[in-house]
XYZ file of C-alpha atoms in Angstrom:
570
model
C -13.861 -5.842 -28.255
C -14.826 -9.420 -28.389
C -10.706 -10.306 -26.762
C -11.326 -7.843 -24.351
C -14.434 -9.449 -22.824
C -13.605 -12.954 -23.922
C -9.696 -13.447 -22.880
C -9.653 -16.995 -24.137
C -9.848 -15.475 -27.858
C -6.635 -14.065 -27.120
C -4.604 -16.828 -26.571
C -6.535 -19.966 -28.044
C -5.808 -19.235 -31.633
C -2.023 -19.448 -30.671
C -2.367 -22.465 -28.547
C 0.570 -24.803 -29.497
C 0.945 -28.732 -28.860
C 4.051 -27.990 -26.786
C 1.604 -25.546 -24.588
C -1.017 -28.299 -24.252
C 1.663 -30.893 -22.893
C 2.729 -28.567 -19.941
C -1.441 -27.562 -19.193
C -2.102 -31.438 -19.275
C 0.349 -32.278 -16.865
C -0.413 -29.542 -14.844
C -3.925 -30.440 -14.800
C -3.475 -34.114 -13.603
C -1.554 -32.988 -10.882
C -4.071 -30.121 -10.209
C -6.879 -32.798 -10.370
C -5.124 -35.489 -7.845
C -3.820 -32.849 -5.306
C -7.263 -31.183 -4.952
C -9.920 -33.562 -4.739
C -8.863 -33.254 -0.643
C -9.448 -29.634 -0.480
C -12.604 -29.620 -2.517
C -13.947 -32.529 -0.622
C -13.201 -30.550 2.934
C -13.893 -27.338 2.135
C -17.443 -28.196 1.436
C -17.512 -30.002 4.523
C -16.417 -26.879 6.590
C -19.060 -25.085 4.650
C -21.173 -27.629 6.380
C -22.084 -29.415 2.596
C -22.094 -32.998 0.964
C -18.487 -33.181 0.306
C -19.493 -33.942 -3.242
C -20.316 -30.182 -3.657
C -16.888 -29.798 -3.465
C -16.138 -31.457 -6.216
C -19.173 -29.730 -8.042
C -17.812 -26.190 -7.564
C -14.670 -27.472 -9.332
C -16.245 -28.093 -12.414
C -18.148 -25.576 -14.716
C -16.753 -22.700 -12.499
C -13.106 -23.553 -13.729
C -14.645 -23.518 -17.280
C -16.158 -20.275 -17.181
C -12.923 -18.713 -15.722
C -10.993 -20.187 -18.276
C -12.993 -18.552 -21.080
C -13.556 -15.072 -19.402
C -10.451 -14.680 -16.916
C -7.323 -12.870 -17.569
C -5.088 -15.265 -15.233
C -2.868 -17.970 -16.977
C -2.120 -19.216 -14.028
C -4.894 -18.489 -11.431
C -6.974 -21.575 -10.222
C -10.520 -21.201 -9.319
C -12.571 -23.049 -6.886
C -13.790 -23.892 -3.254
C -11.324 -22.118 -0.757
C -10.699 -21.712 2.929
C -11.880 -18.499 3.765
C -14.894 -18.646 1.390
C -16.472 -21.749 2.880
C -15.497 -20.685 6.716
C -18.034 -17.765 5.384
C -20.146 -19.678 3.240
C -20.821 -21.697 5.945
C -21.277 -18.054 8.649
C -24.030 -17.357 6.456
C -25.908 -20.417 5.705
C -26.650 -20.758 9.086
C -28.786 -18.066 9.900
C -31.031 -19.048 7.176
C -31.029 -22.969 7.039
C -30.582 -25.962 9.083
C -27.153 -27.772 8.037
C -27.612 -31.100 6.407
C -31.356 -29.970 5.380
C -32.266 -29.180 1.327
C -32.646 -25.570 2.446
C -29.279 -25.415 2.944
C -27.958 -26.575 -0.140
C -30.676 -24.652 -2.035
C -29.927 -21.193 0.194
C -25.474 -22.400 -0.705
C -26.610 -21.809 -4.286
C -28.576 -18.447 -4.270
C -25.301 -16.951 -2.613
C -23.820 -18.598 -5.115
C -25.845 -16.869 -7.961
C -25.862 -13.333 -5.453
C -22.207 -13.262 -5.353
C -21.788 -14.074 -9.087
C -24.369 -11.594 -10.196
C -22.742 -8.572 -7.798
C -19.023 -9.829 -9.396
C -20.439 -9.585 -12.825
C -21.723 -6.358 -11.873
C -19.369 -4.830 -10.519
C -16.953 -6.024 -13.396
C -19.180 -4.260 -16.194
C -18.942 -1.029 -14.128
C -15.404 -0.739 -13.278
C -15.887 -0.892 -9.721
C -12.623 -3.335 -9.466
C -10.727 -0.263 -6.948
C -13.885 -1.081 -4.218
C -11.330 -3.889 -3.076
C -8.994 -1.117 -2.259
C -10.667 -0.550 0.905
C -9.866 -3.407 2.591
C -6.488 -2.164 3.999
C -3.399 -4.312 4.114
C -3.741 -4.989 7.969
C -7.367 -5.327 7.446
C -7.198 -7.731 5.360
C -4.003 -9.112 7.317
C -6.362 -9.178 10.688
C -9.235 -10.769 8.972
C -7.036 -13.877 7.198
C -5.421 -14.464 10.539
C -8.075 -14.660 12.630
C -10.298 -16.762 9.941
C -7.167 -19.221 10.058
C -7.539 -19.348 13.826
C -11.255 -20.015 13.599
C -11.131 -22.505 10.801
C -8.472 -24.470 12.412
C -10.444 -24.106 16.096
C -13.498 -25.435 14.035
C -11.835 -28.462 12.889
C -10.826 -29.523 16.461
C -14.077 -31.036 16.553
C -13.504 -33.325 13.807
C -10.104 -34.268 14.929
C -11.456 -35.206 17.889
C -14.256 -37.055 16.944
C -17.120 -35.023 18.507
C -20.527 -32.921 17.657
C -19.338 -29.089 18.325
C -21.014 -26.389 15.987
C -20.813 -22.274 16.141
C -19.013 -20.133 13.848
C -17.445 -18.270 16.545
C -14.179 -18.846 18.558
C -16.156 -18.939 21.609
C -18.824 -20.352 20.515
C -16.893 -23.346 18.934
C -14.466 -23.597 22.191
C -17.461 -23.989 24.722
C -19.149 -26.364 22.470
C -15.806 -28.358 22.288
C -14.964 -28.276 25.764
C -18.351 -29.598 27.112
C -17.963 -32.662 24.828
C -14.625 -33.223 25.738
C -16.006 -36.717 27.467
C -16.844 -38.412 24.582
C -13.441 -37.818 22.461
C -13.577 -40.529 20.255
C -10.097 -42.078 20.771
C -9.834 -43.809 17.360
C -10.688 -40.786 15.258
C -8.070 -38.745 17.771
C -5.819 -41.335 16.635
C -6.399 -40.891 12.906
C -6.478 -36.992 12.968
C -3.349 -36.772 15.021
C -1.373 -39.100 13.007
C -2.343 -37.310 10.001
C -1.822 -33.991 11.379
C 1.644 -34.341 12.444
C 2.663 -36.485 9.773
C 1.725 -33.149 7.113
C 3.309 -31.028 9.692
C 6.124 -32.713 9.567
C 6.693 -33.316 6.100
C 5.604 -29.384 5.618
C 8.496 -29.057 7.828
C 10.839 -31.084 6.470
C 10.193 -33.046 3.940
C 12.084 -30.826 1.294
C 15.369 -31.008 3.098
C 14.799 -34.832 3.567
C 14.410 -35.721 0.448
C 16.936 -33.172 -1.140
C 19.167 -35.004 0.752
C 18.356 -38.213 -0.526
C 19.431 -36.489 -3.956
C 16.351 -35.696 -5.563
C 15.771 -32.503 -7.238
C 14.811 -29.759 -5.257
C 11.485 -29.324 -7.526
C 10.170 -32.463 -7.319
C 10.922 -32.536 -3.352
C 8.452 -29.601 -3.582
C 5.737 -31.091 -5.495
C 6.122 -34.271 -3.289
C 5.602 -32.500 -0.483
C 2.800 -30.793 -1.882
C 1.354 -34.392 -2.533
C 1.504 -34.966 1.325
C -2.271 -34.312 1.506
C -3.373 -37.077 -1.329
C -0.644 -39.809 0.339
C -2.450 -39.084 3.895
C -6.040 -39.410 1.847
C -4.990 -42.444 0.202
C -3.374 -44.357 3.223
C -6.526 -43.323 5.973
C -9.003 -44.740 3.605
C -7.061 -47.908 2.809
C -6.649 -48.390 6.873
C -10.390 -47.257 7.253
C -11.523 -49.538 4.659
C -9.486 -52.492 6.066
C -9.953 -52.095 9.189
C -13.716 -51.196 9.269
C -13.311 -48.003 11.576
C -16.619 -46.935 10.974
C -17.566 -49.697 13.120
C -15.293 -47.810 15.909
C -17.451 -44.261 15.480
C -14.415 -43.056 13.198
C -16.659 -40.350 10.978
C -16.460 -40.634 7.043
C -17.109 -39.222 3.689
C -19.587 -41.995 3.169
C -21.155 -42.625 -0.030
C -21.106 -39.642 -2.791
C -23.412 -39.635 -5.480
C -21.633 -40.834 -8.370
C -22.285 -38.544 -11.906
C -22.149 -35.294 -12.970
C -24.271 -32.711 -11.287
C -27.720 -31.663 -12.912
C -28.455 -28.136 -13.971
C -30.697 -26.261 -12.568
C -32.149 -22.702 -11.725
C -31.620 -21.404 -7.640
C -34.697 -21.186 -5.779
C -36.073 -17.732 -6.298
C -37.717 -16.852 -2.711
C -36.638 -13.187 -2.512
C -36.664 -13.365 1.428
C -33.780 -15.594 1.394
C -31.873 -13.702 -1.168
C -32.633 -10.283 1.303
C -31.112 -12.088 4.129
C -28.540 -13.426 2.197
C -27.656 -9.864 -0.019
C -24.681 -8.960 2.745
C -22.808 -12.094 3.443
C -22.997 -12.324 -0.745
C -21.426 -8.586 -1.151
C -18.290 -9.600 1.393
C -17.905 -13.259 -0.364
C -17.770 -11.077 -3.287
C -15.275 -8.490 -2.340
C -13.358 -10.534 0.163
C -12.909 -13.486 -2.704
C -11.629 -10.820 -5.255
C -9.326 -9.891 -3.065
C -7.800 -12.839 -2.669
C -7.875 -13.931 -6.097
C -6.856 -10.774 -8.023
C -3.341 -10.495 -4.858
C -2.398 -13.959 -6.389
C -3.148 -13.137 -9.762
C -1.331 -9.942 -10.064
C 1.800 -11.570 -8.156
C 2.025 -14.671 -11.010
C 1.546 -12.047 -13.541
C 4.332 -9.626 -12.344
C 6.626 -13.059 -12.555
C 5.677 -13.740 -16.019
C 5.228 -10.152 -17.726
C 1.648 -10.886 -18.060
C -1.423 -8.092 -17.963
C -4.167 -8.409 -15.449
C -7.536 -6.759 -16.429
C -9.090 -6.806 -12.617
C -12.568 -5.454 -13.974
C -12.170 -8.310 -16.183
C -11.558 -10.556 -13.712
C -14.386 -9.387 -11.539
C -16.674 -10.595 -14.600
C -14.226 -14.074 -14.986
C -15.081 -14.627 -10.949
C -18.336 -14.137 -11.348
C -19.240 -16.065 -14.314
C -17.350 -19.259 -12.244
C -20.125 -18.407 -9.500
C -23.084 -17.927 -11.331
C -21.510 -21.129 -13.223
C -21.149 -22.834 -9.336
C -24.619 -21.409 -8.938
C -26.216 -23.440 -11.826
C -24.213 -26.541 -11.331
C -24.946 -27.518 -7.603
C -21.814 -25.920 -6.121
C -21.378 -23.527 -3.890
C -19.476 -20.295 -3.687
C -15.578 -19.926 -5.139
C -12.649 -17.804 -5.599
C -8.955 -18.071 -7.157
C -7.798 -20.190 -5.242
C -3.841 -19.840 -2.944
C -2.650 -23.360 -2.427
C -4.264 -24.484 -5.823
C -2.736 -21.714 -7.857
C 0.674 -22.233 -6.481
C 0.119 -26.271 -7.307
C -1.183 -25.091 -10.826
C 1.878 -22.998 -11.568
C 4.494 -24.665 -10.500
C 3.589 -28.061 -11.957
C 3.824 -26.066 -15.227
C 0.561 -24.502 -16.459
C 1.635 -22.106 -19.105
C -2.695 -21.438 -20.089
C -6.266 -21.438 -18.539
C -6.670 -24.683 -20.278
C -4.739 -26.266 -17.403
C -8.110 -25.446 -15.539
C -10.166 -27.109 -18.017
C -7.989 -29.883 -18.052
C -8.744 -30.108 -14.690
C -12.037 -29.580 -14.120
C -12.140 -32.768 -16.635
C -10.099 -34.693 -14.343
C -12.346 -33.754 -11.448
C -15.639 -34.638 -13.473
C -13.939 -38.253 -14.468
C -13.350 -38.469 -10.725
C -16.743 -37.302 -10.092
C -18.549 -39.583 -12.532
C -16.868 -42.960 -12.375
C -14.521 -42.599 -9.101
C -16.422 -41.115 -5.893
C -17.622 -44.636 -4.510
C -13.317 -44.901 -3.878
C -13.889 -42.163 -1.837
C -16.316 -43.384 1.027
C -14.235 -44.837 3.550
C -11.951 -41.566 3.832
C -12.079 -40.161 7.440
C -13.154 -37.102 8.175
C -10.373 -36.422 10.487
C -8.030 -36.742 7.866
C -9.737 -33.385 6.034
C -9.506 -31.967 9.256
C -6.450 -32.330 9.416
C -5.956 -31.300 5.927
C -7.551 -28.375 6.486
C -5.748 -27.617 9.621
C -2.227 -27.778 8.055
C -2.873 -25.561 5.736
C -4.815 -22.920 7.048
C -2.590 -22.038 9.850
C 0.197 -20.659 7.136
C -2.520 -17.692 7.383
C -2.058 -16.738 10.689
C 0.844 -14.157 9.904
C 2.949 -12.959 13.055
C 5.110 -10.902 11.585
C 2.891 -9.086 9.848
C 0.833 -8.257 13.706
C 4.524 -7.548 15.574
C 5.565 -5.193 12.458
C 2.699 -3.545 12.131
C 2.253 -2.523 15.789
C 6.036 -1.296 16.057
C 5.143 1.207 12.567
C 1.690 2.379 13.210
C -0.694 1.958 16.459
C -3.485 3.215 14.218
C -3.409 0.373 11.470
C -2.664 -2.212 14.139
C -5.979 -1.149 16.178
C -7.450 -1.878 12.999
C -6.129 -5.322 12.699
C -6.537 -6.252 16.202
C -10.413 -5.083 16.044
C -10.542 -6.936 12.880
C -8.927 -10.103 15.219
C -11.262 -9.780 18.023
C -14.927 -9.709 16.092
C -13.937 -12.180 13.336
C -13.004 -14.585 16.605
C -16.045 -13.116 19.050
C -18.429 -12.522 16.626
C -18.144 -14.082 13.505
C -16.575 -13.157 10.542
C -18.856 -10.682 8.687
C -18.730 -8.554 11.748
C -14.899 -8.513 11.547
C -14.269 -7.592 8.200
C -16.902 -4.453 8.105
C -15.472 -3.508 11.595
C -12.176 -3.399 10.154
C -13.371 -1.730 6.944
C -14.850 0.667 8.946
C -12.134 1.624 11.041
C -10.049 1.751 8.519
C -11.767 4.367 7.097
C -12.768 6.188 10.054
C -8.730 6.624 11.385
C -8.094 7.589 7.504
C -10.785 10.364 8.157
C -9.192 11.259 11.625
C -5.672 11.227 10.275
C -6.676 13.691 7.219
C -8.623 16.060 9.141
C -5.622 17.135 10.499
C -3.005 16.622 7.885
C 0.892 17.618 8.436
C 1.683 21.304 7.507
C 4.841 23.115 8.687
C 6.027 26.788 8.377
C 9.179 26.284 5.598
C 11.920 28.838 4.987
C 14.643 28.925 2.189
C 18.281 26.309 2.903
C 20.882 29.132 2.556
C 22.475 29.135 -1.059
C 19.762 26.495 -1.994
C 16.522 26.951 -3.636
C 15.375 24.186 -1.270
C 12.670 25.205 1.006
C 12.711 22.985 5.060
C 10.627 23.523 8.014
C 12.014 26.397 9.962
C 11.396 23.352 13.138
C 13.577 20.717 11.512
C 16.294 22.753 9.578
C 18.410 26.185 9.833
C 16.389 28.039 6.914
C 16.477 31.495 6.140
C 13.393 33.608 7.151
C 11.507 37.030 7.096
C 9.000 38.181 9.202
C 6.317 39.613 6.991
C 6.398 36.734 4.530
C 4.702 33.170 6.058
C 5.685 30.173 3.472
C 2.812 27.385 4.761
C 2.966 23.988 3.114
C -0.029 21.623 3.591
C 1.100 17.621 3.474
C -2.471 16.456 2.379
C -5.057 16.844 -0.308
C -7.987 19.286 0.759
C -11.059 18.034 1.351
C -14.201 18.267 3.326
C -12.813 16.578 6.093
C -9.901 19.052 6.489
C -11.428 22.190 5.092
C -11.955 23.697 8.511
C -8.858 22.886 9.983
C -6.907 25.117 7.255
C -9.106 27.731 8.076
C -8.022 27.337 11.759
C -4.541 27.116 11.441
C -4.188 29.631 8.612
C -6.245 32.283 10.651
C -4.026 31.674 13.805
C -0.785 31.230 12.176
C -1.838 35.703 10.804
C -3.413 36.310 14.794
C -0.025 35.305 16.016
C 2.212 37.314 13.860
C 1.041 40.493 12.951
C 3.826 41.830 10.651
C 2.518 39.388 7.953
C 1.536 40.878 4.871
C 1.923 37.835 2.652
C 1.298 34.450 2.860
C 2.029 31.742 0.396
C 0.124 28.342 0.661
C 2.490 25.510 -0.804
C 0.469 23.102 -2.794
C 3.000 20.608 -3.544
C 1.018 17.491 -1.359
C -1.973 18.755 -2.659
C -3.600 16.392 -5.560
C -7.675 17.057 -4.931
C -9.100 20.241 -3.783
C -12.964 19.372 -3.299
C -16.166 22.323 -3.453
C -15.880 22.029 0.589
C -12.052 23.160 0.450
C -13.153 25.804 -2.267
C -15.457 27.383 -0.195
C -12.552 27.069 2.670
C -10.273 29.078 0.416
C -12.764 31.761 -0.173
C -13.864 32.497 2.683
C -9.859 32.229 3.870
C -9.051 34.301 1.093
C -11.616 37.249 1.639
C -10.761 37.271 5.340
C -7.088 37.703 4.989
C -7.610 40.660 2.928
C -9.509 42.524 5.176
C -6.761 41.967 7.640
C -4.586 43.155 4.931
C -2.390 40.067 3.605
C -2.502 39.003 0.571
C -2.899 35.470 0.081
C -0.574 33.264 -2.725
C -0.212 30.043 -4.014
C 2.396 28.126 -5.141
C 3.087 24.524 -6.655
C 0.101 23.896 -7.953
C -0.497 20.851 -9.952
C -2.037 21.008 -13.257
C -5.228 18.802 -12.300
C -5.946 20.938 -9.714
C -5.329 24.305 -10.931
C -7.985 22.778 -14.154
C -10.537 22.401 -11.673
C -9.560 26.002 -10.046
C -10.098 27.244 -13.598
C -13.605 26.251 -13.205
C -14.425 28.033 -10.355
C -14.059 32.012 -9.023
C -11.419 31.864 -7.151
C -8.548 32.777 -8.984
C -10.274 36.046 -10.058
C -10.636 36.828 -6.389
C -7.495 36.023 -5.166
C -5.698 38.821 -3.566
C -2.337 37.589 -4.850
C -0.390 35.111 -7.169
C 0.127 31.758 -7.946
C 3.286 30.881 -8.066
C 5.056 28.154 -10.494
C 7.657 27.591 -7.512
C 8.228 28.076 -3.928
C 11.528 29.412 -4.742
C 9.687 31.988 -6.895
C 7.358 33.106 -4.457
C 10.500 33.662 -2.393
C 12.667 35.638 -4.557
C 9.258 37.834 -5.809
C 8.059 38.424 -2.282
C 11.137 38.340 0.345
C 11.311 42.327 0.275
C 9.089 44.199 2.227
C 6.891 45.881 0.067
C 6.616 49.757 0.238
């Protein structure tokens, strides 16, 4: 019991020296390669860049000791600080203490609701963000993010959390671009696009081994961080209006409780629930897919509890919200991390870095996190995903572009429960009116086609009516409809069989659809069969009355409803 709710008892007592050298190195590299994105993903969350570092401390601890990943590394991330930063907003100033403080109760809302959700097994609620949804919503938050970082790049004031608000802000300060932090943010940009690009053919072809040309090229962001603050420090471009970290409070953050003003946590109880869900998401997809490559087990209730210990842990610490991390789980793994104690090996290179090494720090540029930022968001935006999904199905793409348009327009929390909500309005729609076709027997087969799609083998007072969808509420009328006109139009029919092959739920509504379809096809004298029905469901028919009231059988086959009730009866 005690492995199953503390992983790290699971693998700690067979932790080998051998294990610990691949986690350490791991961890360095972890700990160099993400100081940039912690330091500019608290900045797009509109924080002291310190918090960055902050929320990669004690949160990588906790997941360590309660997560199920080996691989999975946990802290700030794009998408959570673009909403972070959505939601602080409406209930704080940025820059202000009200804003840190309210950055911490969502913090401690989002941990609490993961921890919560973990004990209860609720780790399937993610399942409702549909692929495009979720698709829709990562593109368009790339889009935003990067739009949002223009600003920066260009060396202006430009706030909003919208597309449009953040493109009319930008536009009417387009007069005082400052031309040295242009410079700065440009250089940096397309040097990390380029080396993105091309730096792993370049310097395969100067011979080196195609996996260190990766990790290399994964280091572009810390050379860029390095070489901007040496220029910036040497050159003095603060003195030019080039924007900077500035100073960051050396030493480890204090612990403390969040501010308990019940208000604020009402206003702040939605934006925590999507943080929540939307950060599970992405963590348990990346977890699951480094698991499947190793033939490792992911618990994802237990991870729900693992995330949100890291945020109640981010909560107490002076962080801010955080999630399993893409780009630093891919730099975990493939620099080697075999355990979690890779994290904690980095979250101890981050708090040396954070204690003794932040003053280093002061003279980096802003622009060059933009640009950081910028880079590496835009692998989001996924076009092949938007041109494949409109050629397969109009109804999932509406849902992706109306996930699009309102994360852009109006902000991301609008987006996502748009797109939710379509989703499961067209799955609704679609079910109501599920496929069914009238099947008749392949000639010398005991394979049973539509009589629209194949030449089948038919007689007229026998209907064989198959039903491509589970019966529920939604749909219980519409079998009623079609069953009662399918018996209007053909008035020889004296039996009908209802295939149950698709059929995996039959709800009470459906029930009561079957009754009432049953007792009204015997009083126009047809007798009413079933066939193919699965065990589950013909349990929960056992519990109710209507097998004792059906007029006819229930078949173990379609064949055998065929060769029983082909013949006319007398």
């Amino acid at each position: 019991m005690l492995k199953r709710y503390i992983p790290i008892l699971a693998w700690l007592p067979h932790y080998t020296p051998r294990l610990c050298g691949s986690d350490l190195l791991a961890g360095i590299i972890v700990t160099v390669m993400v100081i940039p994105q912690s330091l500019a993903y608290a900045i797009l969350a509109g924080l002291p860049a310190v918090v960055g570092l902050y929320a990669s401390l004690l949160p990588a601890v906790a997941y360590a000791v309660l997560g199920t990943s080996r691989s999975l590394a946990v802290g700030p991330v794009a998408i959570i600080a673009l909403m972070t930063g959505a939601a602080l907003s409406n209930v704080a100033t940025q820059g202000t203490s009200a804003y840190i403080e309210a950055a911490l109760v969502l913090a401690l809302l989002s941990g609490l609701m993961l921890t919560l959700m973990g004990f209860l097994r609720l780790g399937f609620f993610a399942n409702f963000l549909s692929h495009p949804v979720i698709g829709g919503f990562l593109s368009a938050s790339g889009l935003l993010i990067a739009i949002s970082q223009l600003s920066h790049l260009l060396g202006i004031d430009a706030g909003g959390y919208t597309a449009l608000a953040l493109i009319t802000h930008q536009v009417q300060q387009l007069d005082h671009i400052n031309w040295p932090t242009l410079a700065v943010g440009a250089s940096t940009l397309l040097s990390l696009w380029l080396m993105r690009g091309y730096g792993v053919a370049a310097l395969t072809a100067l011979r080196l081994p195609e996996g260190l040309a990766r990790l290399l090229v994964k280091a572009g962001p810390v050379v860029a961080v390095v070489v901007t603050t040496l220029l910036s420090w040497q050159l003095d471009l603060a003195r030019y209006g080039v924007a900077t970290v500035g100073q960051i409070p050396a030493g480890l953050p204090s612990l403390a409780m969040p501010n308990i003003d019940l208000p604020l946590w009402h206003a702040l109880l939605v934006p925590a629930m999507l943080i929540s869900v939307v950060g599970f998401v992405e963590s348990i997809s990346m977890a699951q897919m480094l698991a499947a490559k190793r033939r490792e087990r992911i618990a994802p209730n237990q991870e729900l509890i693992g995330l949100g210990a890291a945020n109640l842990a981010a909560a107490f610490s002076a962080g801010m919200p955080v999630t399993g991390g893409l780009s630093r789980t891919v730099i975990n793994q493939e620099s080697g991390a075999r355990t979690p104690m890779a994290g904690l090996f980095a979250a101890l290179g981050i708090g040396t870095v954070t204690l003794a090494l932040t003053p280093l720090l002061e003279h980096l540029p802003i622009a060059t996190l933009a640009a950081t930022i910028t880079v590496a968001i835009l692998t989001l935006v996924d076009l092949p995903l938007l041109r494949q999904t409109w050629r397969y199905s109009r109804s999932d793409f509406s849902a992706l572009a109306v996930t699009m348009l309102l994360t852009l327009v109006e902000g991301v929390e609008a987006g996502i429960i748009a797109g939710v909500s379509l989703s499961i309005a067209l799955f609704l729609y679609r079910t109501s009116k599920p496929h069914s076709a009238i099947v008749g027997r392949i000639p010398g087969s005991e394979h049973f086609r539509s009589v629209t799609r194949h030449e089948v083998e038919t007689v007229s007072h026998l209907a064989l009516f198959r039903v491509d969808e589970s019966l529920y509420f939604a749909n219980a009328r519409y079998l009623e409809d079609t069953l009662y006109s399918l018996v209007t139009q053909r008035p020889e029919l004296s039996d009908v069989v209802l295939i149950c092959s698709a059929v995996n739920l039959i709800d009470a509504s459906a029930l009561e659809s079957l009754d009432a379809i049953n007792a009204r096809l015997k009083d126009s004298r047809v007798t009413l069969h079933l066939a193919e029905v699965k065990g589950p469901v013909m349990d929960r028919l056992k519990h109710s009355d209507f097998l004792d009231a059906l007029t006819g059988r229930v078949f173990l086959s379609t064949f055998a409803a065929w060769s029983e009730l082909r013949r006319p009866r007398d």
